[in-house]
Structures are given as C-alpha cells and as structure tokens.
GROMACS .gro file of C-alpha atoms in nm:
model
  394
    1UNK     CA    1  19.328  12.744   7.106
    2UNK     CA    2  19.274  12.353   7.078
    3UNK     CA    3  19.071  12.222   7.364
    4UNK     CA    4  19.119  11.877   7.521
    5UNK     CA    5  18.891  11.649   7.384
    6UNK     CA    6  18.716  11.397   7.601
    7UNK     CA    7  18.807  11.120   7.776
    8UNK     CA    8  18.703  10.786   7.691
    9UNK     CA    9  18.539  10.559   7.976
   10UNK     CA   10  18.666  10.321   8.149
   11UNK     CA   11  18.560   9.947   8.204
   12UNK     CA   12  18.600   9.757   8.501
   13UNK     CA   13  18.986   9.576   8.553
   14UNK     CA   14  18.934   9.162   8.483
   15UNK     CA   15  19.058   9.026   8.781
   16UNK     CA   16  19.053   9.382   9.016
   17UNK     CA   17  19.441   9.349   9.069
   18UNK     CA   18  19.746   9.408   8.846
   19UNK     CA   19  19.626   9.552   8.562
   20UNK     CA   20  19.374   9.848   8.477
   21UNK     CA   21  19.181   9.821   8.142
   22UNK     CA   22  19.317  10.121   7.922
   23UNK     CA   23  18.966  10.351   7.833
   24UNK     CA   24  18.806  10.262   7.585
   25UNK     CA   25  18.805  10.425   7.238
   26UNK     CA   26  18.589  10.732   7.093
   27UNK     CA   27  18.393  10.587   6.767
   28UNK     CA   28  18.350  10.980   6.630
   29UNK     CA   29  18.723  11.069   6.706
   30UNK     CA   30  18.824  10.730   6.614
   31UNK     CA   31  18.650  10.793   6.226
   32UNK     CA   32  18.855  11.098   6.178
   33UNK     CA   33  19.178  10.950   6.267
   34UNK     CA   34  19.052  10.663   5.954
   35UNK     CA   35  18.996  10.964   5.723
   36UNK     CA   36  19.321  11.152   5.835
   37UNK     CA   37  19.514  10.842   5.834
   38UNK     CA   38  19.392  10.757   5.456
   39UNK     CA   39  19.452  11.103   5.307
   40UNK     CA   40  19.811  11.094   5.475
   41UNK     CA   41  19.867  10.769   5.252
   42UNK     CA   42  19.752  10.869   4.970
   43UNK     CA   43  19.897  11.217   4.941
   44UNK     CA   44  20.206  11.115   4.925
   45UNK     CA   45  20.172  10.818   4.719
   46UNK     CA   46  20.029  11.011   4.427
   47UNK     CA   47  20.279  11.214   4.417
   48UNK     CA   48  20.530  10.925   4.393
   49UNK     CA   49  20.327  10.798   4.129
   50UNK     CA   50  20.336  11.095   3.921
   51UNK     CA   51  20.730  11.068   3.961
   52UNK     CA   52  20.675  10.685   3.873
   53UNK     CA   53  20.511  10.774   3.548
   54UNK     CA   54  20.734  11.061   3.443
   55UNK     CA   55  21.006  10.802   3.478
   56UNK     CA   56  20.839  10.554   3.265
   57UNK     CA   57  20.733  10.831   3.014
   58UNK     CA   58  21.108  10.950   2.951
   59UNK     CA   59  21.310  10.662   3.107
   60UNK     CA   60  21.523  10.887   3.321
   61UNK     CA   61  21.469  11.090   3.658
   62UNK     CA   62  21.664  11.358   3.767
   63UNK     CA   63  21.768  11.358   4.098
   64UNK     CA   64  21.552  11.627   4.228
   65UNK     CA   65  21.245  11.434   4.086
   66UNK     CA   66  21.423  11.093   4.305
   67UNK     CA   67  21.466  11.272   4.615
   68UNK     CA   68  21.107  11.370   4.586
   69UNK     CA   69  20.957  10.983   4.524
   70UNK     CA   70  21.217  10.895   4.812
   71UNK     CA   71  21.058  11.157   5.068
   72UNK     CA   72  20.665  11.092   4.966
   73UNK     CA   73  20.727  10.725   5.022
   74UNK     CA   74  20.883  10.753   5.368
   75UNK     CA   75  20.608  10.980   5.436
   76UNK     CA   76  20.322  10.700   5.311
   77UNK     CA   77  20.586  10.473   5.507
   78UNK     CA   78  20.568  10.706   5.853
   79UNK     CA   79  20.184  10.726   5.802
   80UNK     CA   80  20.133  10.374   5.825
   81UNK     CA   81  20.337  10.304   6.085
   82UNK     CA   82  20.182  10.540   6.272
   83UNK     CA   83  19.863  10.407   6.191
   84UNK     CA   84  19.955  10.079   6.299
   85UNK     CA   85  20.025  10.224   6.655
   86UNK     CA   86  19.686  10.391   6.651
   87UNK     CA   87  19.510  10.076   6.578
   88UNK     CA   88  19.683   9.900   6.925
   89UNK     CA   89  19.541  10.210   7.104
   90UNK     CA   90  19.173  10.159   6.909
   91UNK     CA   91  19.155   9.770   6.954
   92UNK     CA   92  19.054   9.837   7.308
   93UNK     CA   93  19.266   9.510   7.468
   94UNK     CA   94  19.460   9.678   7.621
   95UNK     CA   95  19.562   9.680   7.971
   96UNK     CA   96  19.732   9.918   8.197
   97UNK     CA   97  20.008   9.780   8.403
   98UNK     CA   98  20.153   9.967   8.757
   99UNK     CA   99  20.488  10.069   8.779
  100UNK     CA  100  20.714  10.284   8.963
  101UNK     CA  101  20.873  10.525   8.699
  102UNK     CA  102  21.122  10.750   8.706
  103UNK     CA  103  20.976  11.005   8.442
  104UNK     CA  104  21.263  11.219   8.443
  105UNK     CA  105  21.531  10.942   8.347
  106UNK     CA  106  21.300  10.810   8.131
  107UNK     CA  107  21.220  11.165   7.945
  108UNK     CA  108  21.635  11.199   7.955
  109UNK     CA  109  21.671  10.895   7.788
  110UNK     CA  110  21.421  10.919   7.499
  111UNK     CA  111  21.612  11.292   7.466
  112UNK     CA  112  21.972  11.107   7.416
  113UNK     CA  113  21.831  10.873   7.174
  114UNK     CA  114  21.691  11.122   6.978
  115UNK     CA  115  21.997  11.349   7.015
  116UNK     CA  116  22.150  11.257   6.661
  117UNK     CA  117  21.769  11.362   6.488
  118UNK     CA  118  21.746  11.693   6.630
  119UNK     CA  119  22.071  11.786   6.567
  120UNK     CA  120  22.027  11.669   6.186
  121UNK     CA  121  21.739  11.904   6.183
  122UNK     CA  122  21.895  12.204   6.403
  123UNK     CA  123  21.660  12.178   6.617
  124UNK     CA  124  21.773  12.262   7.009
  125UNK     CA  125  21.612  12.099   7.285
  126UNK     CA  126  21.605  12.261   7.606
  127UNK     CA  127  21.568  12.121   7.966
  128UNK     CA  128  21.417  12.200   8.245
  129UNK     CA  129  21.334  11.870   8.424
  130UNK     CA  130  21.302  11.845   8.802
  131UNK     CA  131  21.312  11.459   8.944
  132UNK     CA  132  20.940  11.289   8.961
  133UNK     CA  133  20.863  10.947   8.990
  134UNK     CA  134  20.511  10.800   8.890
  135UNK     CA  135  20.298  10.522   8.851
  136UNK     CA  136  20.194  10.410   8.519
  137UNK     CA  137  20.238  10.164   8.267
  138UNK     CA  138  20.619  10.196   8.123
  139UNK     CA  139  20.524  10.096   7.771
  140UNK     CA  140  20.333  10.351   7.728
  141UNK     CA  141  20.463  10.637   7.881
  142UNK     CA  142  20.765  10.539   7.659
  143UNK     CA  143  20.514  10.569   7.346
  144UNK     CA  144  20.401  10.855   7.417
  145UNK     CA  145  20.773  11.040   7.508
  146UNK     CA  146  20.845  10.929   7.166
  147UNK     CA  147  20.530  11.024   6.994
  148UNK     CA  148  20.578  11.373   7.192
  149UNK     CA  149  20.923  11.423   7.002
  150UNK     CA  150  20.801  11.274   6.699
  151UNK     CA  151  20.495  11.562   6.677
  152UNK     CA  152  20.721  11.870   6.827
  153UNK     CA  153  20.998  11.807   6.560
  154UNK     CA  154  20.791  11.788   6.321
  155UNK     CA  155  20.601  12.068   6.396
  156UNK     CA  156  20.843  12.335   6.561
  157UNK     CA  157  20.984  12.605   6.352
  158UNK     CA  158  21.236  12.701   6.631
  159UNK     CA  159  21.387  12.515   6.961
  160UNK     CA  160  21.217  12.339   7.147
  161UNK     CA  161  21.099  12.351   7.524
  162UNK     CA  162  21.069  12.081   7.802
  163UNK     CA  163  20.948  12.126   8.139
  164UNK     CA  164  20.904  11.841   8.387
  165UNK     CA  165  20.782  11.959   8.738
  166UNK     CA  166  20.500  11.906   9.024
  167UNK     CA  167  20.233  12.101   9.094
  168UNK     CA  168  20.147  12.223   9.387
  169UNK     CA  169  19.772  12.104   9.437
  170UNK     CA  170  19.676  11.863   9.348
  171UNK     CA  171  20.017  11.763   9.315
  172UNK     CA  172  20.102  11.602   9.008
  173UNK     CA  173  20.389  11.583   8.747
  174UNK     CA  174  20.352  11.802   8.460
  175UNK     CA  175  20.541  11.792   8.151
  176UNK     CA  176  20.538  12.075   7.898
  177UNK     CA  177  20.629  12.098   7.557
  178UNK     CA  178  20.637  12.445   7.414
  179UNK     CA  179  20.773  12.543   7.038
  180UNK     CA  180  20.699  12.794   6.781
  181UNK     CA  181  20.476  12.656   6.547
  182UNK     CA  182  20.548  12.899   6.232
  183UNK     CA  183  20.814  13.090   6.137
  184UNK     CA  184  20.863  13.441   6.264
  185UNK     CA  185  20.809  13.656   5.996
  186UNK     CA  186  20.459  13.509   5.931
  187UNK     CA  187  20.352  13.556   6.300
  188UNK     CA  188  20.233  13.910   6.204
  189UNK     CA  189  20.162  13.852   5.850
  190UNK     CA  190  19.786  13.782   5.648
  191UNK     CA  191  19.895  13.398   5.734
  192UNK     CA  192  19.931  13.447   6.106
  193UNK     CA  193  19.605  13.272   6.195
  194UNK     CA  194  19.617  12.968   5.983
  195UNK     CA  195  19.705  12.676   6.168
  196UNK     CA  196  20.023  12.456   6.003
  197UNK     CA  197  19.914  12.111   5.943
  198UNK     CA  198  20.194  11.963   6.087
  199UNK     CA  199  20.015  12.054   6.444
  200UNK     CA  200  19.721  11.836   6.399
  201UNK     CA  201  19.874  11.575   6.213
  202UNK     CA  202  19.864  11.179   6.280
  203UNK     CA  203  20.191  11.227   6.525
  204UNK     CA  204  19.930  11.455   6.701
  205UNK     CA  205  19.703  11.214   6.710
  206UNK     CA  206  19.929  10.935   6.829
  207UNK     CA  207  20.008  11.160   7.134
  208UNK     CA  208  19.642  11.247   7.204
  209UNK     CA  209  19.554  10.915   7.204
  210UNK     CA  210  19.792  10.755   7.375
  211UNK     CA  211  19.756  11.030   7.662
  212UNK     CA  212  19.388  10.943   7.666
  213UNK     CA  213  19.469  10.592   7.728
  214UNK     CA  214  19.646  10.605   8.021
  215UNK     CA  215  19.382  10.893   8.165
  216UNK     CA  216  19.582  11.146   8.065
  217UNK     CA  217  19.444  11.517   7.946
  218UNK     CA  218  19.619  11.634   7.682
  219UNK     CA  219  19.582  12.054   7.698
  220UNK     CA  220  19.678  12.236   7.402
  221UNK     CA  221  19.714  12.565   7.373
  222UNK     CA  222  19.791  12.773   6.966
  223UNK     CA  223  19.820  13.121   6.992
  224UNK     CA  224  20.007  13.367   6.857
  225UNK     CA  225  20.250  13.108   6.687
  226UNK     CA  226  20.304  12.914   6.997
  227UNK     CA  227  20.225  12.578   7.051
  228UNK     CA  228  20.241  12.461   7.431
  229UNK     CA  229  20.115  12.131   7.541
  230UNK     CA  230  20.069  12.025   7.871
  231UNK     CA  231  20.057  11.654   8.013
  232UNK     CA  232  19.973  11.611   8.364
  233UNK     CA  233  20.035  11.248   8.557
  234UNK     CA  234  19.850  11.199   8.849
  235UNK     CA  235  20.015  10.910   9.006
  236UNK     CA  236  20.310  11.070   9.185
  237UNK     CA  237  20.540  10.875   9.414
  238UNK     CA  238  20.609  11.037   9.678
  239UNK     CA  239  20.682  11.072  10.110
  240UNK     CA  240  20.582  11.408  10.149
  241UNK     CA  241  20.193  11.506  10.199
  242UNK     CA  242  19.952  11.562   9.932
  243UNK     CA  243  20.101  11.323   9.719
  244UNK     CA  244  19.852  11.116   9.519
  245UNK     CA  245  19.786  10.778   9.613
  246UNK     CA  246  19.708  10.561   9.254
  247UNK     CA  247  19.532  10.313   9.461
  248UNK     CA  248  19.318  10.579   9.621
  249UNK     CA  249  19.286  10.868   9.351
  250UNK     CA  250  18.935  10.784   9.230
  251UNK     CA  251  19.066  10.998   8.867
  252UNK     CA  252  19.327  10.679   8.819
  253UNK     CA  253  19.270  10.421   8.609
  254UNK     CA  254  19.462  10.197   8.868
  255UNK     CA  255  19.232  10.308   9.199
  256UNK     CA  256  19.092  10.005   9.361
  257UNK     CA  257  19.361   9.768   9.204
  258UNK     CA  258  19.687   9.602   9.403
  259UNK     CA  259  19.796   9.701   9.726
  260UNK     CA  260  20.109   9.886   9.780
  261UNK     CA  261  20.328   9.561   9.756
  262UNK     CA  262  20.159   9.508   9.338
  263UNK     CA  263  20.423   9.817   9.291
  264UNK     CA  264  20.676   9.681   9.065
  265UNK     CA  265  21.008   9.911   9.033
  266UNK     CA  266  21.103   9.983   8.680
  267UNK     CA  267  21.346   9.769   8.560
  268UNK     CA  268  21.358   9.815   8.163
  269UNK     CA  269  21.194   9.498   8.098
  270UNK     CA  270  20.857   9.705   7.972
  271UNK     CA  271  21.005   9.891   7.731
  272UNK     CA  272  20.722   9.834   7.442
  273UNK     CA  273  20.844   9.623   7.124
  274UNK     CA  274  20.573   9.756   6.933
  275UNK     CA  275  20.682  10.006   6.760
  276UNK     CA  276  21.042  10.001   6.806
  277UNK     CA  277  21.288  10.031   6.546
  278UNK     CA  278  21.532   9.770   6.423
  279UNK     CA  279  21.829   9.819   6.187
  280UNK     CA  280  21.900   9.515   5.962
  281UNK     CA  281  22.295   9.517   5.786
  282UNK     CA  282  22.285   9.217   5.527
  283UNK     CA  283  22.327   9.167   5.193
  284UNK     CA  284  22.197   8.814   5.148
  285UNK     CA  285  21.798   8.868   5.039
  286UNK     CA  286  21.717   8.499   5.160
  287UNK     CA  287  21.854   8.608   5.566
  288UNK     CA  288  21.668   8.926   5.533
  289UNK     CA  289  21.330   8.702   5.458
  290UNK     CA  290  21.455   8.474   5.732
  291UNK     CA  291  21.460   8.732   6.005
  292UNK     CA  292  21.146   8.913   5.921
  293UNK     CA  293  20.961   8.593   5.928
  294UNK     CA  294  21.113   8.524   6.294
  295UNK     CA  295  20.995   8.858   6.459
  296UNK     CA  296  20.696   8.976   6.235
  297UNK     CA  297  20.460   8.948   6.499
  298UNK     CA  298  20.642   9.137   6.758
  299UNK     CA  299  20.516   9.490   6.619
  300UNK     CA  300  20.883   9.643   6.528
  301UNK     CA  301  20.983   9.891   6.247
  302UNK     CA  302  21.227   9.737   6.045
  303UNK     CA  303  21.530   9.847   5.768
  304UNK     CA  304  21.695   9.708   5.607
  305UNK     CA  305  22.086   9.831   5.482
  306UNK     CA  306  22.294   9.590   5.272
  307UNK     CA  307  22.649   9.704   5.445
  308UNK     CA  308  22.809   9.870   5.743
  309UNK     CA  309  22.895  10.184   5.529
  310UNK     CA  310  22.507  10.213   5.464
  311UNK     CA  311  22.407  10.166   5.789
  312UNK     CA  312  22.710  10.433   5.926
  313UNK     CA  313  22.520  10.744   5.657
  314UNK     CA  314  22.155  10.561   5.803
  315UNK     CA  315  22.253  10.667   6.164
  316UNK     CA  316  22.368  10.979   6.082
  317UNK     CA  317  22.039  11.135   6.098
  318UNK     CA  318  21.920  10.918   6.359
  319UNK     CA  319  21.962  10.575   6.574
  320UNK     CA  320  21.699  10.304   6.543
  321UNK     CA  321  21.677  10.103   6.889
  322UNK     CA  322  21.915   9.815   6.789
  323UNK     CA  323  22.095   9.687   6.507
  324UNK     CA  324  22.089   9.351   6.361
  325UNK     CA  325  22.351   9.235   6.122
  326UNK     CA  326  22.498   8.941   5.915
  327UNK     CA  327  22.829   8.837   6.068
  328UNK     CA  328  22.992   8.855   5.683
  329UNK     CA  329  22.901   9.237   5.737
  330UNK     CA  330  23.168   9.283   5.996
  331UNK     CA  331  23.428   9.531   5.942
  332UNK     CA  332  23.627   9.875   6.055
  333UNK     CA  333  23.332  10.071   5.933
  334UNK     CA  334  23.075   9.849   6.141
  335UNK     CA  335  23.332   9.854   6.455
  336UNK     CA  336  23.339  10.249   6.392
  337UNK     CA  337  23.018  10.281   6.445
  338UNK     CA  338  22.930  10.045   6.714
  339UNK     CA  339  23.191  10.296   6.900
  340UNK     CA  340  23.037  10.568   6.827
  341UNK     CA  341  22.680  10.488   6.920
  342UNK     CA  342  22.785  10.326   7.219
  343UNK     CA  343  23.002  10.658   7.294
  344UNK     CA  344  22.609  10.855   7.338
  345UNK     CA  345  22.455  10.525   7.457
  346UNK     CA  346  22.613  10.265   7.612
  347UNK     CA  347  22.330  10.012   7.670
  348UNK     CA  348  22.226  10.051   7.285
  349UNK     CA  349  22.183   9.688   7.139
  350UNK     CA  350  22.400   9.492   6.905
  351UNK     CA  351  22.275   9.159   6.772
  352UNK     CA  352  22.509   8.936   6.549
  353UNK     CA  353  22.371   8.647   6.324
  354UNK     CA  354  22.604   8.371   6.265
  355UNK     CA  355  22.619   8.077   6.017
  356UNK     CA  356  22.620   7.739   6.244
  357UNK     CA  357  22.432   7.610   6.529
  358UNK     CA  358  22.551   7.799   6.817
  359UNK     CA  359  22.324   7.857   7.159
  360UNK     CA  360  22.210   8.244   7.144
  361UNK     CA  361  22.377   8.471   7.378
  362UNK     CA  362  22.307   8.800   7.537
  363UNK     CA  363  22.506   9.084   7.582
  364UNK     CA  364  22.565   8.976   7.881
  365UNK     CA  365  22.721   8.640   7.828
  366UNK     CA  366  23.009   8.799   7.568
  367UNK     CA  367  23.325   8.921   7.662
  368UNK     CA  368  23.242   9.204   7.350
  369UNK     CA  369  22.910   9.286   7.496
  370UNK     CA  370  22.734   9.167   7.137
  371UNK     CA  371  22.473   8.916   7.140
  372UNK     CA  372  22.442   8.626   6.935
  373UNK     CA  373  22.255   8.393   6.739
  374UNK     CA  374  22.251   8.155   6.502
  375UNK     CA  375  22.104   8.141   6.181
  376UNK     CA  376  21.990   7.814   6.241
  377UNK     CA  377  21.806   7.902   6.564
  378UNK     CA  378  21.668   8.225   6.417
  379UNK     CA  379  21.279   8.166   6.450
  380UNK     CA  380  21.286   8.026   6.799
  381UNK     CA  381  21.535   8.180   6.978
  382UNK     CA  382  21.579   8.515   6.844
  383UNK     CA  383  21.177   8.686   6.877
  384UNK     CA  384  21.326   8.640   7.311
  385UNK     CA  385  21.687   8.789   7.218
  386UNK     CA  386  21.612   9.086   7.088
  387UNK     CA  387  21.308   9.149   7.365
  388UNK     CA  388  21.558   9.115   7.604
  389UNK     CA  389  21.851   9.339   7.422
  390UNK     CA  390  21.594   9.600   7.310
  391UNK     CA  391  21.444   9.637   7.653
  392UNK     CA  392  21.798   9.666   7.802
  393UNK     CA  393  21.817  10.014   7.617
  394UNK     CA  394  21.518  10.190   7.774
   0.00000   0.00000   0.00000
C-alpha cells in the first residue's frame, strides 16, 4: 500500500485576494523526481543508440530494430515533456486562481478527448460520475485530469474505473480511479508482490504533484493487483448544508482570500497552454521554423506532419488539442478529417496559415468555423489565436 506523502506548506497569498500561492515544493521528494526523471531519459536513449550503431555497423535496420528506436525515442520524448511540467510545479511561482468548476463536465470532456487513445489501446473506461461543482484553479485541475489518464493507461492491465461523487462529511468531491495493475494470471503467481514500474513512474509523479499543489491528498492504495487512487476536493459548491465554504475552510489554500463576488464562473478561458498539444501539417521546413519561433514560449507540445494523409494515421491513435496547417496542405483527406474530429468534438480547433497579409480571424469570425492567419502576421498575432482557439476546446 503507497501512503500519501506530505503536503508541502503554504506561503502567504501577495496581495490576500484573487490568487492563493500554490505550496511550496518538497526538496527530498523533489531530488528523486531529478533522479527518476534522468534514468527515464537515458534508458531509452541507450537503447536507441545501440539501434543507431547497429545501423551504422551494417548500414541497414530491419524494421523490428526501427520500430524499437521509434518507441525509445518517444519514450525519452514523453519523459521530458513530462519533466518540463514537473519543473512549472517545482519553480514555486505559481499561483492558485478561484473558479467555479464543473468537475464532472470537465472530467467528461478530458474522457472524449481521450476517447480515440483508449480505444487504440483497448482499454474501456467506465463511468460513474455524479454532478459536483468546485472551486479551484481550472488549469490545473485540467493538468491533473490529464496526467490522471496519462498514469492509469499506462499503468492498467484491464478497464478502467471512474468514480466522481460527494462525501457525506465532510462533504467533498471525490474522484476515484481504480484499474488492475498486472495481469491476471500473475496475481497469484511468485511475481504477485512486485510492484510494475509503470505505477510509480514520472506520470505518477506528475499527478502527485500536481494534486499536492492545489492541497490535494493523493491516497493510493496497491494490493492484491489493484491500484485505486483517490482524490478528494474540498471546495464544493453547493446550497445545501455542510457544504464547504473555500473562503472559510481553514484546509484551503484559498481561505481568507476574495469574497463571494472574486468567484469567477468557468468559462474555458483557463484552460492551461502549457502543456497542450499542437498538430503542425506542412511541408515547407522554413514555415515550420517560423511557427515554432512564434509560440515557443507558450509551453505547448508540438508535431509536426508534412501532409493531411500523415496527420489522418497521427490521429488515429489519438487527437492533439488543435491542429495547425499550411493552407497548400488543404485537401479531401484534410476535410475528412476535420469531419471526423469535429463529429466526437465539435469545439476542437482548426487554425489555417495563409500566404499574404490578411487580419487573423477566429473561429468565430468564419463562415467555415476555421481560424486564420497570415504568414506574415505569424509572430504577433498568432501566440493570442491559438490561446483563444485552444481554450475554446476545454
């Protein structure tokens, strides 16, 4: 059984209203996420390099050996990126904003987006979500949703289990997440009590952080090859008596901060950048250098495809958060799948580049429902496109 490890402390809010300061990090815990995050590198990057060599030894690779070097550099790839989202947690800037949150929609949506993924995997995910509303900050409680599916299908070796529902006192929302961690033969075999690795990996640690940022106890619970997780948020909304107040719950990071009218009611517009993932469909090497340049410092996970066709078999397995592409890349097979993704979600986000000097425009301004931009207008007009398009998705 993995207990929850401790909370960090919190410091004092700057100015005492809209924002809470996020806790602080752990230097002990933060050292072994260093050392985890280095040896999930480098394991997989030596074994690319052995594939490397062997293909510079005997100038050919088979395609076993290729699939290999591909999957051990997306894993050094996934590491990283995950580390990047740890070190945002570990800087200790950050700052909690107070929203009013529909959990359950929000849980729902992260679900549909990551329908295409589980299915690739045949994984089921099963529902059992009750409504809740909360207070927290929506960026991230959408982090750590994601994070949450990122660690469970990583880790399950069956379906997996969702439960969303208040407790009776104190009352607060709980969300489960329960999965078989191992297979079922070797429940009862001489490898039952070995832990898989995949259960305390860095998409662990991502969720255990993040939860510990916003207050949150992470409980964990291995036994028997079961994993269950449970995640408990204390600021419920709510009419009815015994419902937490966030301003008055001395265990919230947001007690003692804005009065009732600071609520804000979620709109979509904090739907974190960081860490979001952005599809880019050109061919044309000097656009793709043109783009990166323009939104490198807004924190998103870019690829890069160099047509439509690419970008249809890039999808199949799962759906980045918007899609970027070269107007030259338009086509039946691009138009195919903008139906189809829009078909599972219809506030997904298409972004055109065009060649001229055009004023951007949203999604909202276009008869299509594509926004636009021109190539010439890339750096300073589209870093505030695609914030706005991306957060429309949420």
């Amino acid at each position: 059984m993995s207990r929850p490890p401790s909370a960090p402390s919190s410091s004092p809010p700057p100015d005492g209203r809209e924002r809470a300061p996020a806790p602080g990090p752990d230097g002990m815990q933060w050292a072994e996420i260093i050392q985890q995050l280095g040896a999930e590198i480098a394991g997989p990057l030596s074994t690319a390099l052995e594939r490397i060599h062997g293909l510079i030894n005997t100038g050919q690779i088979d395609r076993q050996s290729l699939r290999t070097l591909r999957e051990s550099v997306n894993q050094a790839r996934e590491a990283g990126m995950v580390g990047q989202q740890l070190a945002r947690l570990a800087s200790g800037r950050l700052h909690l904003s107070r929203e009013r949150l529909h959990l359950t929609q929000l849980l729902r949506g992260v679900l549909t987006h990551r329908s295409r993924e589980s299915q690739a995997r045949g994984i089921q995910v099963r529902q059992l979500l009750k409504p809740v509303e909360i207070v927290g900050d929506g960026a991230l409680i959408f982090s750590l949703l994601n994070a949450l599916m990122d660690w469970s299908l990583a880790s399950t070796q069956s379906s997996i289990d969702l439960r969303l529902e208040l407790t009776p006192w104190p009352v607060r929302a709980r969300l489960s997440c329960r999965f078989a961690n191992r297979a079922l033969d070797l429940i009862d075999g001489s490898r039952a009590a070995e832990e898989p690795s995949a259960l305390n990996s860095l998409s662990w640690r991502l969720v255990e952080q993040t939860a510990l940022t916003m207050g949150i106890q992470p409980v964990r619970e291995d036994e028997a090859g079961i994993t269950v997780l449970n995640l408990e948020f204390p600021q419920v909304v709510g009419d009815e008596p015994g419902f937490s107040d966030p301003r008055t719950d001395s265990d919230s990071p947001f007690a003692d901060t804005a009065p009732p009218s600071g609520f804000q009611p979620h709109s979509g517009n904090s739907k974190p950048l960081a860490g979001s993932h952005l599809l880019i469909i050109t061919a044309e090497a000097a656009l793709q250098a043109e783009i990166r340049s323009a939104i490198g410092h807004m924190g998103l996970i870019v690829d890069v495809v160099s047509s439509a066709e690419a970008a249809v078999e890039f999808c199949s397995e799962g759906l980045p958060h918007g899609i970027l592409y070269d107007s030259s890349r338009q086509g039946p097979a691009l138009q195919r799948l903008r139906a189809e993704v829009l078909q599972e979600l219809p506030n997904f986000s298409f972004v055109e580049v065009q060649d001229g000097a055009h004023a951007p425009q949203s999604s909202n301004e276009t008869a299509d429902g594509i926004a636009r931009v021109a190539r010439a207008h890339l750096a300073e007009a589209l870093p505030a496109l695609l914030g706005y398009e991306l957060a429309r998705g949420i």
